[in-house]
Short mmCIF file of C-alpha atoms in Angstrom, two decimals:
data_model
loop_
_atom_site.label_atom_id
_atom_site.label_comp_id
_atom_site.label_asym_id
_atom_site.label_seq_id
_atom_site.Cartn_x
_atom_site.Cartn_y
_atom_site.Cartn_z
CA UNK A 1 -36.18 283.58 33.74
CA UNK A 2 -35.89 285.21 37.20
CA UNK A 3 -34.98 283.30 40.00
CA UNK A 4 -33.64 285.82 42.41
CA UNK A 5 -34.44 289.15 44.40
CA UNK A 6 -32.00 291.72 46.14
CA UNK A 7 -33.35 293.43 49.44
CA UNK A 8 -31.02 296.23 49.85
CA UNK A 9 -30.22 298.01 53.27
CA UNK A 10 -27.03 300.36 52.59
CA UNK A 11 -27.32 303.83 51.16
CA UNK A 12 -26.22 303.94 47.06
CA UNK A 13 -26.99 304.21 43.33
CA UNK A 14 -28.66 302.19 40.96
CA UNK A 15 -28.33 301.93 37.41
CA UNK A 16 -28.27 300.04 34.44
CA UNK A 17 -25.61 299.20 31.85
CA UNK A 18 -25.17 296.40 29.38
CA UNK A 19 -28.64 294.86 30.42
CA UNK A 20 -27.63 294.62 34.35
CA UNK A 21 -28.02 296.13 37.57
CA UNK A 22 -25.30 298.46 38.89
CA UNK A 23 -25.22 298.34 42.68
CA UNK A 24 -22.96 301.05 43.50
CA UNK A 25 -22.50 301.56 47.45
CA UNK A 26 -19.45 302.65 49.40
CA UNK A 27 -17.72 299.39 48.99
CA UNK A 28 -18.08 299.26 45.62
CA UNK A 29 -20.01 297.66 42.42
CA UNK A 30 -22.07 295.09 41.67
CA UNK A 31 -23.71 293.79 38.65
CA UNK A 32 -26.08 291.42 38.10
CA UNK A 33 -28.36 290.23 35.01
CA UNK A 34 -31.57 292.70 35.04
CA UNK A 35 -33.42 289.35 33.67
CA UNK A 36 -32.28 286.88 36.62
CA UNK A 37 -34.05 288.97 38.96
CA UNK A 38 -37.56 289.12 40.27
CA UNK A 39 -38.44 291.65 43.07
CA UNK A 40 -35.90 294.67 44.27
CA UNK A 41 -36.46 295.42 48.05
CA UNK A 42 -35.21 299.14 48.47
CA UNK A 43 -34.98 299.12 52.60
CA UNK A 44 -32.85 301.99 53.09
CA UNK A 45 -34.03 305.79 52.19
CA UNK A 46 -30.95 307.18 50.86
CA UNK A 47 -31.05 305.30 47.47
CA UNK A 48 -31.04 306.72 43.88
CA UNK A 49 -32.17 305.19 40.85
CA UNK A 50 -31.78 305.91 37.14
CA UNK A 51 -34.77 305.92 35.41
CA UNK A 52 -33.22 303.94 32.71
CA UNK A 53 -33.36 301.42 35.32
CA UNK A 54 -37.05 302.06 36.38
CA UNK A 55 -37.92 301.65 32.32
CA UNK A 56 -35.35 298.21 32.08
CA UNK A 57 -37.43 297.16 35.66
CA UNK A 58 -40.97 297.64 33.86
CA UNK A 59 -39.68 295.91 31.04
CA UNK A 60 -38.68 292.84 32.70
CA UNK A 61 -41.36 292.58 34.77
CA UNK A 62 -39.52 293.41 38.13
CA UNK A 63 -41.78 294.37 41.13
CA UNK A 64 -39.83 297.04 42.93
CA UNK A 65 -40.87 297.17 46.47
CA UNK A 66 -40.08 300.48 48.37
CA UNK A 67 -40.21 300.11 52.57
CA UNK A 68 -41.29 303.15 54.93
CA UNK A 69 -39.61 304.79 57.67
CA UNK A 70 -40.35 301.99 59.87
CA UNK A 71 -38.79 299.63 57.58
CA UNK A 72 -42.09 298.45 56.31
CA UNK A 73 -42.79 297.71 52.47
CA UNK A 74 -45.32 300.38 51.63
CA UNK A 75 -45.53 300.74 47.83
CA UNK A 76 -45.11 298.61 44.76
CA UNK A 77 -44.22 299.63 41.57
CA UNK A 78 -45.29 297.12 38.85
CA UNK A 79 -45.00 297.32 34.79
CA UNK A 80 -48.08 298.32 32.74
CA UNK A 81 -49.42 296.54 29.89
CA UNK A 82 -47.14 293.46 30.55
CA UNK A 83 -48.87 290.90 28.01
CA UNK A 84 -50.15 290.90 24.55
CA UNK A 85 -54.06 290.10 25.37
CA UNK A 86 -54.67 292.43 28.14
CA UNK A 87 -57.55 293.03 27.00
CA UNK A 88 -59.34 290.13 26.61
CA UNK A 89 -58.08 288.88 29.62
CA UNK A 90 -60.06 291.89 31.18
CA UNK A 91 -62.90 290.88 29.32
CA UNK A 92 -62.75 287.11 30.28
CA UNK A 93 -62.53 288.57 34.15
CA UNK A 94 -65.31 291.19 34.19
CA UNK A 95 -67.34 288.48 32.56
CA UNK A 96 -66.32 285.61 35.10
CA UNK A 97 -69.72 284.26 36.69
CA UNK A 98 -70.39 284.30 40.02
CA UNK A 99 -70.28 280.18 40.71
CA UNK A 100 -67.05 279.86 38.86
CA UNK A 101 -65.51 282.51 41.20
CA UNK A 102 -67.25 280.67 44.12
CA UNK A 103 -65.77 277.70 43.27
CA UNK A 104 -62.08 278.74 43.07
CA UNK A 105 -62.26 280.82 46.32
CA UNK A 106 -63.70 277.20 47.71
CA UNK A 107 -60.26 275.42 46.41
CA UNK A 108 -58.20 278.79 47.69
CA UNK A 109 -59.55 278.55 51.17
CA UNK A 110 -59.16 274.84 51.27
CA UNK A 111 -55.70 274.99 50.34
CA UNK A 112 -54.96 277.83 52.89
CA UNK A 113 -55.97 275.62 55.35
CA UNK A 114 -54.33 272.53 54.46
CA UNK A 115 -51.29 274.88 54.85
CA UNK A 116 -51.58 275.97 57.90
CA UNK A 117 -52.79 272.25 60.06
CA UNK A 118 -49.06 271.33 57.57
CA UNK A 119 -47.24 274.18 59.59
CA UNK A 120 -48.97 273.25 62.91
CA UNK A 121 -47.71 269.49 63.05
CA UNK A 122 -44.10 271.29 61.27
CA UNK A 123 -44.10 273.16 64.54
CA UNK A 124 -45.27 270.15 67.06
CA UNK A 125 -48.48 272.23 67.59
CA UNK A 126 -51.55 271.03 68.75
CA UNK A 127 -55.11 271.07 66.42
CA UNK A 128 -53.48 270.34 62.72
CA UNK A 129 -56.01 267.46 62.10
CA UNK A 130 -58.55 269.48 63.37
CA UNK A 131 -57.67 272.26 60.37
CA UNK A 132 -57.77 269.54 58.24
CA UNK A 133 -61.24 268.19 59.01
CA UNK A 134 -62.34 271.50 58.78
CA UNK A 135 -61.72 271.76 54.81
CA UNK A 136 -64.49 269.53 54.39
CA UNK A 137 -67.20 271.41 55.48
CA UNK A 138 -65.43 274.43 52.98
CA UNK A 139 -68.25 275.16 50.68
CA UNK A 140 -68.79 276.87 47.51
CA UNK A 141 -67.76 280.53 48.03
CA UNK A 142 -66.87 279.38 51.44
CA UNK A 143 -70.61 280.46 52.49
CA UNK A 144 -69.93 279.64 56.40
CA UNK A 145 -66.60 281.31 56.61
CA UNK A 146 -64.56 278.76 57.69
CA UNK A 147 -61.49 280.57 56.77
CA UNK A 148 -62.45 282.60 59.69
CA UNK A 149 -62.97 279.79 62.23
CA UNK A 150 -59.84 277.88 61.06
CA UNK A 151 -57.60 280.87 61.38
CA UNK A 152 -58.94 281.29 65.39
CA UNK A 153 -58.11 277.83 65.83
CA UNK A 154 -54.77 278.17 64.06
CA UNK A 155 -53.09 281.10 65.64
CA UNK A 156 -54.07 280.31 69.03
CA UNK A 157 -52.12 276.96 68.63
CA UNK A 158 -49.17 278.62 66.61
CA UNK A 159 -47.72 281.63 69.10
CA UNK A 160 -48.90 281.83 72.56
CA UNK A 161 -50.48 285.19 74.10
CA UNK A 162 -50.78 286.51 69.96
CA UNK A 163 -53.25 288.67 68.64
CA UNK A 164 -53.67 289.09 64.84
CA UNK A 165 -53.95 292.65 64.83
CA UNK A 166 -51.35 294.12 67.31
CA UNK A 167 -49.30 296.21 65.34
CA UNK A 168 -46.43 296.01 68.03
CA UNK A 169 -45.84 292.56 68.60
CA UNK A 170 -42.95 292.11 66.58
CA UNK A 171 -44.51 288.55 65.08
CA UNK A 172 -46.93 290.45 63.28
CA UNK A 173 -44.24 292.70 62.13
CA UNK A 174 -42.26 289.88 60.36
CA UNK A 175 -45.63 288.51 59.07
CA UNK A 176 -46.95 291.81 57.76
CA UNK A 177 -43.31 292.22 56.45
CA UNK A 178 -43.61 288.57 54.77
CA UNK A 179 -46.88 288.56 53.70
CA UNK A 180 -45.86 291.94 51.91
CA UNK A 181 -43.32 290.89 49.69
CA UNK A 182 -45.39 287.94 48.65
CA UNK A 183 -48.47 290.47 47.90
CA UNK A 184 -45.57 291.90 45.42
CA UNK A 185 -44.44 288.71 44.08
CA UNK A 186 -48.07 286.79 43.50
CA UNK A 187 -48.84 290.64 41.79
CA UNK A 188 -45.70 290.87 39.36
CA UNK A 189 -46.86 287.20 38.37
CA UNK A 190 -51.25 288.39 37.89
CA UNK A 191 -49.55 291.15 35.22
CA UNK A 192 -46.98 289.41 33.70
CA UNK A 193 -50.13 287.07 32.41
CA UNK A 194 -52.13 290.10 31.27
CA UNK A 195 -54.52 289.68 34.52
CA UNK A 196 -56.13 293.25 35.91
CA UNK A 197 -55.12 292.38 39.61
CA UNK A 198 -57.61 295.19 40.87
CA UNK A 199 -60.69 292.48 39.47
CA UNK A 200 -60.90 289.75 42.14
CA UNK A 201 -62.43 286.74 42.53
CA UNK A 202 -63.50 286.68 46.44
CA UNK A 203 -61.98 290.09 47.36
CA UNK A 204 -64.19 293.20 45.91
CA UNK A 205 -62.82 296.00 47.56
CA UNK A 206 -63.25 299.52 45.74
CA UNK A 207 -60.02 300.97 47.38
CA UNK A 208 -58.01 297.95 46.74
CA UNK A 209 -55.92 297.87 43.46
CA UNK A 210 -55.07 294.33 44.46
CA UNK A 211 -57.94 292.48 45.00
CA UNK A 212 -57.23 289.14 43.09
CA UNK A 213 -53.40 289.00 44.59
CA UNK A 214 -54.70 289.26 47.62
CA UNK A 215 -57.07 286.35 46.02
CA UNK A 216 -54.32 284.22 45.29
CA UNK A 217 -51.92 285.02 47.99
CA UNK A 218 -53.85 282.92 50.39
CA UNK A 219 -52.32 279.67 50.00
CA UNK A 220 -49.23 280.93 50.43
CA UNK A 221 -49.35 282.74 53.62
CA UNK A 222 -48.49 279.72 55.35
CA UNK A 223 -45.23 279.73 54.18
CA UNK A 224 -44.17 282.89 55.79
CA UNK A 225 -45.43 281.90 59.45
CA UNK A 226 -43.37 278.85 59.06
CA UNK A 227 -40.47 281.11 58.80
CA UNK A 228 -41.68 283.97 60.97
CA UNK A 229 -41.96 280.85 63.71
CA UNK A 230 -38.32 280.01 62.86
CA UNK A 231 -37.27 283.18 62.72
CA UNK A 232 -38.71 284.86 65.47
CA UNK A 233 -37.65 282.06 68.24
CA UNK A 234 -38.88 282.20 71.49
CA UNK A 235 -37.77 286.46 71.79
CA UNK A 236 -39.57 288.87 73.52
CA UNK A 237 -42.42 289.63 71.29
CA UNK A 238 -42.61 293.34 72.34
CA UNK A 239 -38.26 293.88 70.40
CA UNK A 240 -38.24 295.11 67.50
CA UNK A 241 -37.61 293.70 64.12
CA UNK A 242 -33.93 293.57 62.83
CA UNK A 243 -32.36 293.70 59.99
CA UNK A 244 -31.59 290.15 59.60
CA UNK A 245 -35.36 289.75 60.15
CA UNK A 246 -36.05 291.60 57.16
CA UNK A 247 -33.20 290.25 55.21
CA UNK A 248 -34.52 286.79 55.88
CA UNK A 249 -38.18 287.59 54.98
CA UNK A 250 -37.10 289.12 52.28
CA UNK A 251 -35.84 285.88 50.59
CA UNK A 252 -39.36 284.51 51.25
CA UNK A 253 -40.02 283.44 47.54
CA UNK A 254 -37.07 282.02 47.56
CA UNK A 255 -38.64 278.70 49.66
CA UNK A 256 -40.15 275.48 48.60
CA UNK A 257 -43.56 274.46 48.01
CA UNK A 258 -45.14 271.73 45.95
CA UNK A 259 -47.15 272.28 43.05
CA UNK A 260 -48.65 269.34 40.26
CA UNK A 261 -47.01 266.65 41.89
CA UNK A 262 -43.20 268.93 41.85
CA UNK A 263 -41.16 271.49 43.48
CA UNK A 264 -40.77 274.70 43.07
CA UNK A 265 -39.29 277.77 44.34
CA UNK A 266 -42.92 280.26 45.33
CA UNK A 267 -41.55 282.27 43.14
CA UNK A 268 -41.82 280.02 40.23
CA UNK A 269 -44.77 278.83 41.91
CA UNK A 270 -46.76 281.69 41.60
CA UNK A 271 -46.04 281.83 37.84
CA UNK A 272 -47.19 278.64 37.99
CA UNK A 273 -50.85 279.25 39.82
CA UNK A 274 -51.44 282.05 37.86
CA UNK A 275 -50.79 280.11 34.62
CA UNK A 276 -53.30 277.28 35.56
CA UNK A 277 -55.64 280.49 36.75
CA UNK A 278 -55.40 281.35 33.17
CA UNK A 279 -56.51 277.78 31.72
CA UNK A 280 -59.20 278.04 34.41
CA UNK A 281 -60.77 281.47 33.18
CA UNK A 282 -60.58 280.15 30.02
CA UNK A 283 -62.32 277.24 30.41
CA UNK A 284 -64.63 278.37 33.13
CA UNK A 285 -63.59 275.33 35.04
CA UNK A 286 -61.93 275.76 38.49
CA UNK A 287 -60.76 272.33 39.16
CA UNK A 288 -57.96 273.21 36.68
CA UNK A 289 -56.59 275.87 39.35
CA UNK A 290 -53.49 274.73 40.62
CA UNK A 291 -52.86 276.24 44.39
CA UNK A 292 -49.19 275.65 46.03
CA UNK A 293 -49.08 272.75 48.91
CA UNK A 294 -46.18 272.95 52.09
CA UNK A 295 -47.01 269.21 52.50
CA UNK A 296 -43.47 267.64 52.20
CA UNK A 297 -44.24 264.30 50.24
CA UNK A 298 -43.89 260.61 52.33
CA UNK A 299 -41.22 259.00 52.16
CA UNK A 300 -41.31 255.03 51.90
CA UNK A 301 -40.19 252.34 54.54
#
């Protein structure tokens, strides 16, 4: 079972033997069990691989993330055909209806929120309570966008003088950088169980191949601007992004989140939503989606 990633960030080779990885780079080789790992960051231009390695990837369902010349992640190569009902999976989502959809984007955006008001008091910021009483008035399909009004409220208390959509403040950097690789991981998880992650439930985008993992990912967005709030520290928001920036985003499903009452790396957790999405489809009952939580449990007097 996979339960680590590699972001690498010096030119080299890579190729397969015996089942593992073969990082070869000027300072040598490294091997490592193909079927430990989970997502392969390739940060660094002047890499080869083997395409016996691309084939052993695909067949152990390893999402291979290539970055731009910015450093950016800007494709993702996933496996086809990853599970033995593909097809009736496909059926079961074309066929989903339309309040059954409703109803699990209801529990997504509730979840998202509970999320972020959990990273707000995390971060000794004002207005988590207020998040919180705001996931009552979440309806079915989330018909009054609430999302929308939560997140206004939410990143004006979490970084001061922020705007979502500047592409040069370097905090949206690390969470466009963060929010990337967990795009990747919440997508190698949708095809792994046989899901067509193009087919959404909320998002219906004709252009976007990733619709339902960009369903799903909601929930756990929060986790990366805890880190990107760690990580970015007080700096001048106009620096750019290092490479220990990236390195530590990159181990972003390697964190903790709660899920059914245990813990779990968001890795694992992923596997773990999408499973219960499964038992949800199947049953046309959303209740039995299981969304990830950053709530840290209570601890008795």
């Amino acid at each position: 079972m996979a339960w680590r990633g590699l972001h690498i960030t010096k030119p080299g080779r890579l190729s397969l033997a015996d089942g593992q990885i073969v990082i070869s780079q000027e300072s040598g080789d490294v091997r490592m069990p193909l079927e430990d790992i989970g997502w392969i960051i390739l940060d660094e231009p002047r890499l080869t691989l083997t395409t016996a390695l691309l084939s052993a990837c695909a067949e152990n369902g390893v999402a291979l993330i290539n970055t731009d010349a910015r450093h950016m992640p800007s494709s993702l190569t996933l496996p086809f055909h990853r599970h033995h009902r593909q097809a009736a999976i496909a059926d079961y989502q074309i066929n989903l209806s339309l309040p059954f959809r409703k109803r699990c984007w209801q529990a997504i955006v509730v979840a998202k929120i509970r999320n972020q008001a959990d990273v707000l008091d995390r971060h000794e910021c004002a207005h988590g309570d207020t998040l919180r009483a705001m996931t009552r008035h979440v309806s079915s399909g989330d018909a009054d966008n609430v999302e929308a009004r939560a997140a206004r409220q939410y990143w004006s208390a979490l970084f001061r003088d922020f705007i979502r959509d500047d592409p040069s403040d370097l905090r949206n950097m690390m969470l466009n950088y963060g929010y990337a690789v967990m795009r990747a991981v919440v997508a190698r998880a949708l095809v792994g169980a046989g899901f067509v992650p193009c087919i959404g439930l909320h998002h219906a985008s004709q252009t976007n191949p990733f619709n339902l993992a960009d369903d799903l990912i909601e929930p756990f967005r929060p986790f990366v601007d805890h880190m990107v709030v760690e990580q970015f520290g007080g700096r001048d928001a106009s620096s750019d992004m290092t490479i220990d920036d990236r390195r530590k985003l990159a181990g972003i499903p390697l964190e903790t989140a709660r899920l059914n009452g245990g813990e779990f790396s968001l890795l694992a957790a992923t596997e773990a939503c999408i499973a219960s999405l499964m038992k949800a489809v199947e049953a046309q009952d959303a209740s039995l989606l299981s969304l990830p939580s950053s709530k840290q449990p209570e601890t008795l007097a």
